[in-house]
Short mmCIF file of C-alpha atoms in Angstrom, two decimals:
data_model
loop_
_atom_site.label_atom_id
_atom_site.label_comp_id
_atom_site.label_asym_id
_atom_site.label_seq_id
_atom_site.Cartn_x
_atom_site.Cartn_y
_atom_site.Cartn_z
CA UNK A 1 163.10 74.40 97.09
CA UNK A 2 162.43 77.71 96.00
CA UNK A 3 159.23 78.23 94.39
CA UNK A 4 159.45 79.13 90.27
CA UNK A 5 158.74 82.78 89.36
CA UNK A 6 155.10 82.50 88.69
CA UNK A 7 153.96 81.14 91.90
CA UNK A 8 157.01 83.90 93.92
CA UNK A 9 154.34 86.00 92.12
CA UNK A 10 151.78 86.36 95.12
CA UNK A 11 148.22 87.32 95.10
CA UNK A 12 146.97 89.27 97.70
CA UNK A 13 142.69 88.52 99.20
CA UNK A 14 141.93 90.94 101.29
CA UNK A 15 138.88 90.00 103.78
CA UNK A 16 135.68 91.54 102.53
CA UNK A 17 137.34 90.04 98.30
CA UNK A 18 137.69 86.83 99.18
CA UNK A 19 134.76 86.40 101.69
CA UNK A 20 132.28 86.80 99.75
CA UNK A 21 133.89 85.15 96.64
CA UNK A 22 133.55 81.98 99.53
CA UNK A 23 129.70 83.46 100.41
CA UNK A 24 129.35 83.17 96.22
CA UNK A 25 130.32 79.90 96.10
CA UNK A 26 128.42 78.34 99.00
CA UNK A 27 125.25 79.60 97.38
CA UNK A 28 126.69 77.68 94.03
CA UNK A 29 127.50 75.03 95.39
CA UNK A 30 123.65 74.27 97.55
CA UNK A 31 121.73 74.54 94.51
CA UNK A 32 123.23 71.07 93.58
CA UNK A 33 124.15 69.73 97.48
CA UNK A 34 121.05 70.46 98.92
CA UNK A 35 118.22 68.49 96.68
CA UNK A 36 121.05 65.56 96.95
CA UNK A 37 120.99 65.67 100.54
CA UNK A 38 117.47 66.28 101.30
CA UNK A 39 117.28 63.23 99.24
CA UNK A 40 119.69 61.12 100.77
CA UNK A 41 117.49 61.86 104.47
CA UNK A 42 114.73 60.45 102.43
CA UNK A 43 116.03 57.68 100.87
CA UNK A 44 115.07 58.62 97.14
CA UNK A 45 117.61 58.86 94.31
CA UNK A 46 117.70 60.21 91.03
CA UNK A 47 119.52 58.34 88.00
CA UNK A 48 121.16 61.73 86.91
CA UNK A 49 121.68 64.70 89.60
CA UNK A 50 123.08 62.32 91.93
CA UNK A 51 125.82 60.83 89.97
CA UNK A 52 128.75 63.40 90.69
CA UNK A 53 127.88 63.27 94.74
CA UNK A 54 127.90 59.27 94.37
CA UNK A 55 130.39 58.16 91.46
CA UNK A 56 132.86 60.65 92.10
CA UNK A 57 134.73 60.81 96.06
CA UNK A 58 133.92 64.61 96.32
CA UNK A 59 131.40 64.48 99.06
CA UNK A 60 129.41 68.02 99.37
CA UNK A 61 131.41 69.18 102.27
CA UNK A 62 134.15 69.01 100.18
CA UNK A 63 133.19 70.74 97.72
CA UNK A 64 131.29 72.99 99.25
CA UNK A 65 135.21 74.35 100.79
CA UNK A 66 136.46 77.35 98.72
CA UNK A 67 140.15 77.41 97.90
CA UNK A 68 141.58 80.55 95.87
CA UNK A 69 144.54 78.34 94.40
CA UNK A 70 148.31 78.54 94.59
CA UNK A 71 150.19 81.97 94.87
CA UNK A 72 147.37 83.71 96.99
CA UNK A 73 147.32 85.51 100.46
CA UNK A 74 143.82 85.45 102.05
CA UNK A 75 144.64 87.62 105.24
CA UNK A 76 142.16 88.74 107.90
CA UNK A 77 141.47 86.98 111.12
CA UNK A 78 138.99 84.42 109.11
CA UNK A 79 141.89 83.17 106.99
CA UNK A 80 144.54 82.73 109.94
CA UNK A 81 142.13 79.91 111.06
CA UNK A 82 142.61 77.79 108.20
CA UNK A 83 146.04 77.86 108.70
CA UNK A 84 144.63 74.00 110.34
CA UNK A 85 143.38 73.27 107.03
CA UNK A 86 145.27 70.45 104.90
CA UNK A 87 147.68 71.70 102.06
CA UNK A 88 147.91 75.16 104.10
CA UNK A 89 149.99 77.04 106.16
CA UNK A 90 151.00 81.01 107.24
CA UNK A 91 152.08 82.90 104.91
CA UNK A 92 156.38 83.58 106.19
CA UNK A 93 157.81 87.07 105.98
CA UNK A 94 158.49 87.64 103.07
CA UNK A 95 155.26 86.42 101.33
CA UNK A 96 153.41 88.80 103.71
CA UNK A 97 155.85 91.22 102.28
CA UNK A 98 155.15 90.56 98.35
CA UNK A 99 151.77 90.62 99.21
CA UNK A 100 152.26 94.02 100.75
CA UNK A 101 151.11 93.25 104.46
CA UNK A 102 153.56 94.07 106.93
CA UNK A 103 154.79 91.69 109.28
CA UNK A 104 152.19 90.04 111.71
CA UNK A 105 149.95 90.23 109.70
CA UNK A 106 147.32 87.02 110.18
CA UNK A 107 147.08 85.88 106.70
CA UNK A 108 148.02 82.19 105.14
CA UNK A 109 148.94 80.38 101.84
CA UNK A 110 148.34 77.23 100.03
CA UNK A 111 151.26 74.78 100.62
CA UNK A 112 152.34 73.41 97.42
CA UNK A 113 155.33 71.79 98.35
CA UNK A 114 153.89 70.31 101.10
CA UNK A 115 151.28 69.21 98.46
CA UNK A 116 153.99 67.86 96.25
CA UNK A 117 155.21 66.18 99.01
CA UNK A 118 152.58 63.85 99.20
CA UNK A 119 150.76 63.95 96.23
CA UNK A 120 153.37 64.74 93.16
CA UNK A 121 152.82 62.39 91.35
CA UNK A 122 148.76 62.84 91.17
CA UNK A 123 149.32 66.13 90.05
CA UNK A 124 152.13 65.06 87.17
CA UNK A 125 149.52 62.53 85.81
CA UNK A 126 146.51 64.73 85.87
CA UNK A 127 148.53 67.37 83.86
CA UNK A 128 149.45 64.24 81.20
CA UNK A 129 146.35 63.15 80.91
CA UNK A 130 144.85 66.53 80.44
CA UNK A 131 147.60 67.64 77.52
CA UNK A 132 147.55 64.05 76.35
CA UNK A 133 143.81 64.32 75.88
CA UNK A 134 143.92 68.07 74.39
CA UNK A 135 146.49 67.61 71.80
CA UNK A 136 144.07 64.33 69.97
CA UNK A 137 141.87 64.28 67.65
CA UNK A 138 137.92 64.06 68.53
CA UNK A 139 136.65 61.04 67.94
CA UNK A 140 132.44 61.43 67.60
CA UNK A 141 131.10 57.62 66.62
CA UNK A 142 130.44 56.38 69.49
CA UNK A 143 127.00 57.28 69.75
CA UNK A 144 126.69 56.91 73.70
CA UNK A 145 126.07 52.99 73.13
CA UNK A 146 128.36 52.56 76.42
CA UNK A 147 125.37 52.95 78.15
CA UNK A 148 123.74 50.64 76.46
CA UNK A 149 127.23 47.84 76.73
CA UNK A 150 126.22 48.43 80.81
CA UNK A 151 122.98 46.32 80.31
CA UNK A 152 123.80 44.06 77.10
CA UNK A 153 121.74 41.00 77.76
CA UNK A 154 121.04 41.95 81.23
CA UNK A 155 118.99 39.38 82.33
CA UNK A 156 122.15 37.34 82.91
CA UNK A 157 123.58 39.85 85.08
CA UNK A 158 122.80 42.44 87.69
CA UNK A 159 121.24 45.89 86.57
CA UNK A 160 122.85 49.35 86.55
CA UNK A 161 119.81 51.00 88.03
CA UNK A 162 117.92 47.87 89.15
CA UNK A 163 114.75 51.00 89.75
CA UNK A 164 115.02 52.24 86.20
CA UNK A 165 113.22 50.39 82.67
CA UNK A 166 114.50 50.38 79.79
CA UNK A 167 112.91 52.63 77.33
CA UNK A 168 113.19 49.47 74.35
CA UNK A 169 113.03 46.87 76.37
CA UNK A 170 115.39 43.78 77.39
CA UNK A 171 115.89 42.12 73.71
CA UNK A 172 115.03 45.42 71.75
CA UNK A 173 117.88 47.07 73.55
CA UNK A 174 120.60 43.72 73.09
CA UNK A 175 119.58 43.65 69.14
CA UNK A 176 120.58 47.56 69.64
CA UNK A 177 124.09 46.84 70.58
CA UNK A 178 124.45 43.86 68.32
CA UNK A 179 123.79 46.64 65.46
CA UNK A 180 126.25 48.91 65.56
CA UNK A 181 129.77 49.46 65.98
CA UNK A 182 131.53 50.26 69.74
CA UNK A 183 133.79 52.22 70.24
CA UNK A 184 134.39 53.56 73.20
CA UNK A 185 138.19 54.64 74.78
CA UNK A 186 137.24 55.55 78.51
CA UNK A 187 137.88 52.88 80.81
CA UNK A 188 136.01 54.33 83.14
CA UNK A 189 132.66 53.41 80.88
CA UNK A 190 134.28 50.36 79.46
CA UNK A 191 135.00 49.01 83.04
CA UNK A 192 130.92 48.57 83.49
CA UNK A 193 130.19 46.58 80.17
CA UNK A 194 128.34 43.65 80.92
CA UNK A 195 130.65 40.40 80.26
CA UNK A 196 129.40 39.71 77.12
CA UNK A 197 129.76 43.39 75.63
CA UNK A 198 133.06 43.37 77.00
CA UNK A 199 134.59 41.60 73.04
CA UNK A 200 132.05 43.42 71.54
CA UNK A 201 133.54 46.86 71.99
CA UNK A 202 136.39 47.61 69.22
CA UNK A 203 138.74 48.62 71.83
CA UNK A 204 140.06 47.65 74.39
CA UNK A 205 140.71 50.45 76.99
CA UNK A 206 142.68 49.42 80.71
CA UNK A 207 143.88 51.14 83.53
CA UNK A 208 147.51 51.12 82.04
CA UNK A 209 146.76 52.61 78.77
CA UNK A 210 144.12 55.16 79.71
CA UNK A 211 146.93 58.17 79.22
CA UNK A 212 147.29 57.69 75.64
CA UNK A 213 143.72 56.11 74.90
CA UNK A 214 142.12 59.70 76.12
CA UNK A 215 140.29 61.54 73.67
CA UNK A 216 138.28 65.13 73.57
CA UNK A 217 135.45 64.06 71.83
CA UNK A 218 134.39 61.33 74.53
CA UNK A 219 131.77 62.58 77.18
CA UNK A 220 132.99 60.69 79.48
CA UNK A 221 136.65 62.13 79.69
CA UNK A 222 134.78 65.62 79.59
CA UNK A 223 133.02 65.19 82.26
CA UNK A 224 136.23 63.60 84.30
CA UNK A 225 137.19 67.31 84.08
CA UNK A 226 135.98 67.67 87.32
CA UNK A 227 137.49 64.59 88.59
CA UNK A 228 140.86 65.74 87.76
CA UNK A 229 140.20 69.23 89.18
CA UNK A 230 139.13 68.74 92.67
CA UNK A 231 141.55 65.87 93.18
CA UNK A 232 143.88 69.21 93.23
CA UNK A 233 141.92 71.23 95.62
CA UNK A 234 143.37 73.32 97.38
CA UNK A 235 145.30 73.93 94.19
CA UNK A 236 142.94 75.65 92.07
CA UNK A 237 140.65 77.83 92.68
CA UNK A 238 136.77 77.21 93.66
CA UNK A 239 135.85 79.08 90.35
CA UNK A 240 137.41 76.41 88.09
CA UNK A 241 136.62 73.69 90.15
CA UNK A 242 132.38 74.87 89.73
CA UNK A 243 133.13 75.53 86.10
CA UNK A 244 133.83 71.63 85.78
CA UNK A 245 131.33 70.53 87.74
CA UNK A 246 128.33 72.84 86.16
CA UNK A 247 129.50 71.50 82.86
CA UNK A 248 130.20 66.87 83.95
CA UNK A 249 126.65 68.21 85.62
CA UNK A 250 125.23 68.67 82.02
CA UNK A 251 127.36 65.93 80.24
CA UNK A 252 125.91 63.56 82.45
CA UNK A 253 121.87 64.53 81.54
CA UNK A 254 122.61 64.48 78.05
CA UNK A 255 124.78 61.12 78.61
CA UNK A 256 121.53 59.65 80.43
CA UNK A 257 119.34 60.77 77.96
CA UNK A 258 121.25 59.01 74.85
CA UNK A 259 120.71 55.89 77.41
CA UNK A 260 118.44 52.95 77.17
CA UNK A 261 116.62 54.11 80.04
CA UNK A 262 113.55 55.53 80.38
CA UNK A 263 113.43 58.77 81.70
CA UNK A 264 110.36 60.61 80.75
CA UNK A 265 108.95 60.39 84.36
CA UNK A 266 112.11 62.45 85.84
CA UNK A 267 111.56 64.98 83.34
CA UNK A 268 114.28 64.51 80.74
CA UNK A 269 112.99 63.13 77.17
CA UNK A 270 115.06 60.45 75.11
CA UNK A 271 117.90 61.24 73.03
CA UNK A 272 117.17 57.80 70.42
CA UNK A 273 120.55 56.45 69.72
CA UNK A 274 118.57 54.00 67.36
CA UNK A 275 117.59 56.38 64.75
CA UNK A 276 119.27 58.10 62.87
CA UNK A 277 117.91 61.40 63.88
CA UNK A 278 118.99 60.49 67.55
CA UNK A 279 122.58 59.99 65.91
CA UNK A 280 122.44 63.12 64.38
CA UNK A 281 121.36 64.49 67.63
CA UNK A 282 123.69 62.90 69.32
CA UNK A 283 126.65 63.77 67.80
CA UNK A 284 125.09 67.91 67.60
CA UNK A 285 125.90 67.45 71.33
CA UNK A 286 129.02 65.77 72.18
CA UNK A 287 130.82 68.83 69.34
CA UNK A 288 129.29 71.36 71.28
CA UNK A 289 130.42 69.53 74.46
CA UNK A 290 134.07 68.84 73.20
CA UNK A 291 134.74 72.11 72.15
CA UNK A 292 133.54 73.91 75.38
CA UNK A 293 135.83 71.13 77.55
CA UNK A 294 138.52 71.33 75.40
CA UNK A 295 138.19 75.24 76.93
CA UNK A 296 137.89 74.17 79.79
CA UNK A 297 140.85 71.76 79.54
CA UNK A 298 142.88 75.03 78.42
CA UNK A 299 141.95 76.56 81.53
CA UNK A 300 143.48 73.63 83.79
CA UNK A 301 146.19 73.56 82.02
CA UNK A 302 147.16 77.59 82.33
CA UNK A 303 146.50 77.22 86.16
CA UNK A 304 148.71 73.98 86.52
CA UNK A 305 151.35 74.46 84.23
CA UNK A 306 153.49 76.35 86.85
CA UNK A 307 152.69 73.53 89.58
CA UNK A 308 153.34 71.32 87.22
CA UNK A 309 156.53 72.95 86.71
CA UNK A 310 157.73 73.18 90.11
CA UNK A 311 156.78 69.14 90.67
CA UNK A 312 159.46 68.78 88.12
CA UNK A 313 161.88 70.57 89.83
CA UNK A 314 161.03 69.61 93.26
CA UNK A 315 163.48 67.25 95.59
CA UNK A 316 162.26 66.07 98.99
CA UNK A 317 163.91 68.37 101.60
CA UNK A 318 166.53 66.34 103.06
CA UNK A 319 166.41 64.86 106.50
CA UNK A 320 168.07 67.74 108.70
CA UNK A 321 170.36 64.51 110.16
CA UNK A 322 171.35 62.66 106.71
CA UNK A 323 174.84 62.88 105.92
CA UNK A 324 176.34 63.36 109.66
CA UNK A 325 177.25 59.49 109.98
#
């Protein structure tokens, strides 16, 4: 299959360029990954700063691996080592010529066709979620009560964070849930509700209606920009993936500040959403994150646009023996 016009316009990153980008990426990741790995080695936990490495499936070593993204040729001996990486291949003669490189230059590029062969559905689903969420109006009336619903009547169920204390105690935490309207639209938050909290949610998010339910005011939908970005590696540049990671990191901190847990000893002061002032502060943060996330969502969609077109046009190559019967 010939690539769409956008993907045929190859960029060339020479060694001095992409190796510098790779080194900068490694330093950026280490600032987050090294403390987590040190805690893990020591058998310690952090309720905020471990989350992106424990809830999401991307591990520190995977995040550390730098990618230029689709439509880029990396040249040089170090680039040739990537020929054995998943969804990479050696640049062919036409691609070398398009990148302005002489025949025989050691160079690699992302194997878009190989990715489509294996993971076309994942790419298209990410496109559906991102574009659908971007098109919907943002809702700002949840006040982070999803975290409270996860410990509602927790004495009857297992605590999600057994090493943390509830800031208001169990009884008052339950009262806050009962006194407020719970309106969570994100299935991957809703699925952690205690059984008694499930019927209190005014919406019924599910895996089946996820593509029509997610909206850009939701903290968890905005944190998941990181998930959609890393799941499409190596199609996207790692700088964009890390922008998503760092946004998710900051949203997680705010999400837990508004939670029922007492995180003061960890350096995270509470956003007391049980008060009018706390609710107002929460919405202010939520609006700012929604605006930032929408801009990042549009960046992802721009990067993915030619790839989604390629996925729509893609037809698997016929086996060489097919049709010879």
